[in-house]
Amino acid sequence: MSKKNNLLKGLMVMLLSLSTSVNVFACTGVVVGKDATEDGSIIIGRTEDIGAAYNKNFVVVPAATYKKGEMFEDLNGFKIEQPTKAYKYTMLPDVAEHEDGIYAAAGINEQGVAMTATVSAYLNEAIQKVDPLVESGLREAAIPSVVLPRIKTAKEGVQVLGEIVEKHGSAEGNIILFADQNEAWYMEILSGHQWAAVKVPDDMYAVIPNAFMLGYIDLNDQENVMASKDIINMPAKNGLLKNHEGKFHLALTYGETMTEGNRLRAWGGQHFFSPSQNIALDTPVFDLFMKADDKISVDEVMDLQRYRYEGTANDVNLPENKGKRAIGTENQAECHIIQMKEEYPKEVGGLMWMAMGNAEHSVYLPTFGGITDTHEAYKVPGVNYNPLSAYWTFRGLSTLAELDRVNYGQGVRSYWKQYELELIKAQEEVDKKVVELAKKDTKAAAMYMTETGIATAEDAIGKANEIHSQLYTFIAKHGGRAIKNPFVPVVE
């Protein structure tokens, strides 16, 4: 490597270290029912807010056959027997060097089921005393890797995960989203062994901070509600059941009091999609599911995951709001949005839009669940800056852009936004071709999906490197002097 490249690498490491904070399990989830979206797709998504310099990969886990007695094991001692036949699935794992388990984050399996796991949430001390978390129980780090290989529908995902929690216990409070062609399910793991889930209303959406938000559930409604058998009895017999508006309320019963950071994101998400409802930041209890003012498009969900409350009194770009928790935070390691479309055969699965690094100055790229491989840049290991890595390519550009969101970042954001809109428009024709191929030749469809995903990544990575080079030069030339005209990328 040349001295120039060594200097660049050293500077990038320094800049990234300045933006890095202590890793925390803090994510924001989103789910939108099919009647609430612009194109009729079901949407689930999440921002993985684990660290500002936290390398993630994107890979395909092939189908596998296991002998009786072969086990899946997690670092905390959790063990479960592998299924005889494990389905292929995609995932967004930690690199091995993080040394804390797989953390697959999200994926789509060969049966056309998608999940994102998890939004961490926290139970209160009273519940912890009567049904404590299990140290060797199921962790977020293992959930997708245990569940996705086993399930054929979103509802089955809830059932399988619920049974595991009841039998083995949970090491954490967690919120999980499942989706297939027909429906989406929202699930909360509320204590060591208690859980509840509801089918997402087709005409509603939810934005989920790191807090339980399920309220009243009708346990007799077996079509739309699933739960552990003692979900109500356990807190009731211990005098812990809490009510809201005359009915028991799960989040108030099981969860911690909502923090300011969680309150900001719950309010922010509802303000973003439902501004006419004038939801107050100090609302005593936020509803989980809401109706949007207008049909929600996938690019609006991308904008939600970048949202820093711009144009409101809570705009975190304003000096007086520095330190407030935004949805669009620098601590995003990756962000994903999964669309499940009715016309997709199970071999196609769903469409994942993924942004490596933080979404604000990164770009969402589409890949189908039916792929057999990913771009090599998504597989680069290590925890330090590496220009060959897709994560570091996009995160490195973001780091420069965020040194000055107006003069550096605005041009980067505008460029990627236009790029995304063009991808979304082009996706209509790609969808048609994939669906047609899948009906005739599943292997040809898989090859086309794989090649298209890799080609899209190749193009975007090349453009990110070019923008990075241009912005780096722009910053160096100005050398701290006043900037008359903000940076604007020029990339063909």
Steps between C-alpha positions, in 0.01 A plus 500: 500500500631846411581771753203696368263208565652445843438865582141476380439184699648660811285809465186293450571298814547824694178654367301186569634483854374851561148395400502173693319468828456208736289228334147480634215274403276769360302456181186641341253265332226569248215294356236603246193296404428428135197729481705786646775486237501674165565181299316245715816338638550409865800682647712412801828669584746605764806712563776307677634772725789313656796725421640767270796283398362147502566283197209285380489239224221386267502132403289203392478200733440189286243233578635221717413154624575404859524166677299439813676645801695771314470823693503874445700667776531863599782657703287534815430126527169494314457173307228366275484201267530588134207423270538197274472729200606863541377749240731736314485864613676833467641685800693807614742359758766663713852430384659226711749745649222663707506172697143515630309253287339508158255790530342415165276808536253430218439270208266319264484121474430275202138455611434870448503602867680813619591610848693773676632429846516690714399830652632466854258586780520487876277350768442671831650387831175361638451266204868408505459373856211263420614384154868592464691491176696178445876542467529195273178579316441608142681822406444751222834379363347160418131562425501527116754217466281272712160599363537578126626149404187344658194695385263515201276791602519815708250363751703181535799720577316640801394153611849349470670791676236503773546130570876545526460788747261299716727193501849653513434851629607834358821678589355841403184696438454524125261609225489301175322556168400219260346527153402280208296565186174515693559659838737650754528419870631713786646308797630601843710279729395662827689306767691180559217281370208724404425632151217637291441568132234659281433498128574844360180671379511528120408869508740614772869553576721504807835664581667326792773643727676295768187457706212256524189654345237226495194605700180301537475170311197273462625154585183346355585636153717208391511618139671828587658441842753251635654497847656287772238335720581704811546838334219648713481252787864539605492876569141481626573245772801705609302824519693657211232536233457863389205648317452779248156637415335217692688211336820318587801637314797275426764770449409676826496165680825357370712789374715774643371854505558645153821703486533835323694338214229240444227762536669718236509214249142387566384859458732555203372200308137590559559864417678394179215289362201654681570873547130590489443313826728738691641231727657667804850412616370472856217263405456279811462176302579470129282275288699232320308497172405819321331608177715707266375820341588361155609172346861423595764441230826311546705816443308666785602214729858567391449863597355392836816304577700819431259726691657747742177689567592770250256790496375436854593641839689175566725521191820335625708693247431816703765585762245516781394140431848349485503163673130425450423155358404505134370220280773587248809459716870464421496176703321305227718208388250412228137571417261270318150515357334180375209507257283190471293515182198285422621426147835360615521117491663353811817439293533877465416556865505872562703805412746637754614860467821527699721795591840422646611745769261773605217575261532879507793507257486144369285339230235227502571220253250226406561126515251215480463229760553237230864586434774240534793735562593861577768744387846420639517843665219387733717217634813690608591420863670715763414785733728768353451721195549304178432662161413158353202468734151616398427602858815714530454645152159645585584577864821676397309730265242568771773594744629771269149623419410537867793731571273771356143389424427816298815555296612137466200282578221668308649417161563138600144458628351651185709279272406178677134597521480540123690173456248321725200641316645375172555155650142492632365593157716241325396234751156472337653348186744288700207360700313404184800316358572317824139386542485379139829313536394341829190354335709332227841425649579554868875453448505766228301731725745447787794573270337818369413622851854432618669665203270804520569548872876473453497737203300760691741478793799528265360816343414666831834412661683648202297819523554522877875477449490774238290729720732430793799600288331820384384596850840424653660731243234768560563498875877512455486791255289714730723432797264656754428811293147627441311299242311701241338207318420166670642177368313343207609155372557468126470131416381346175 
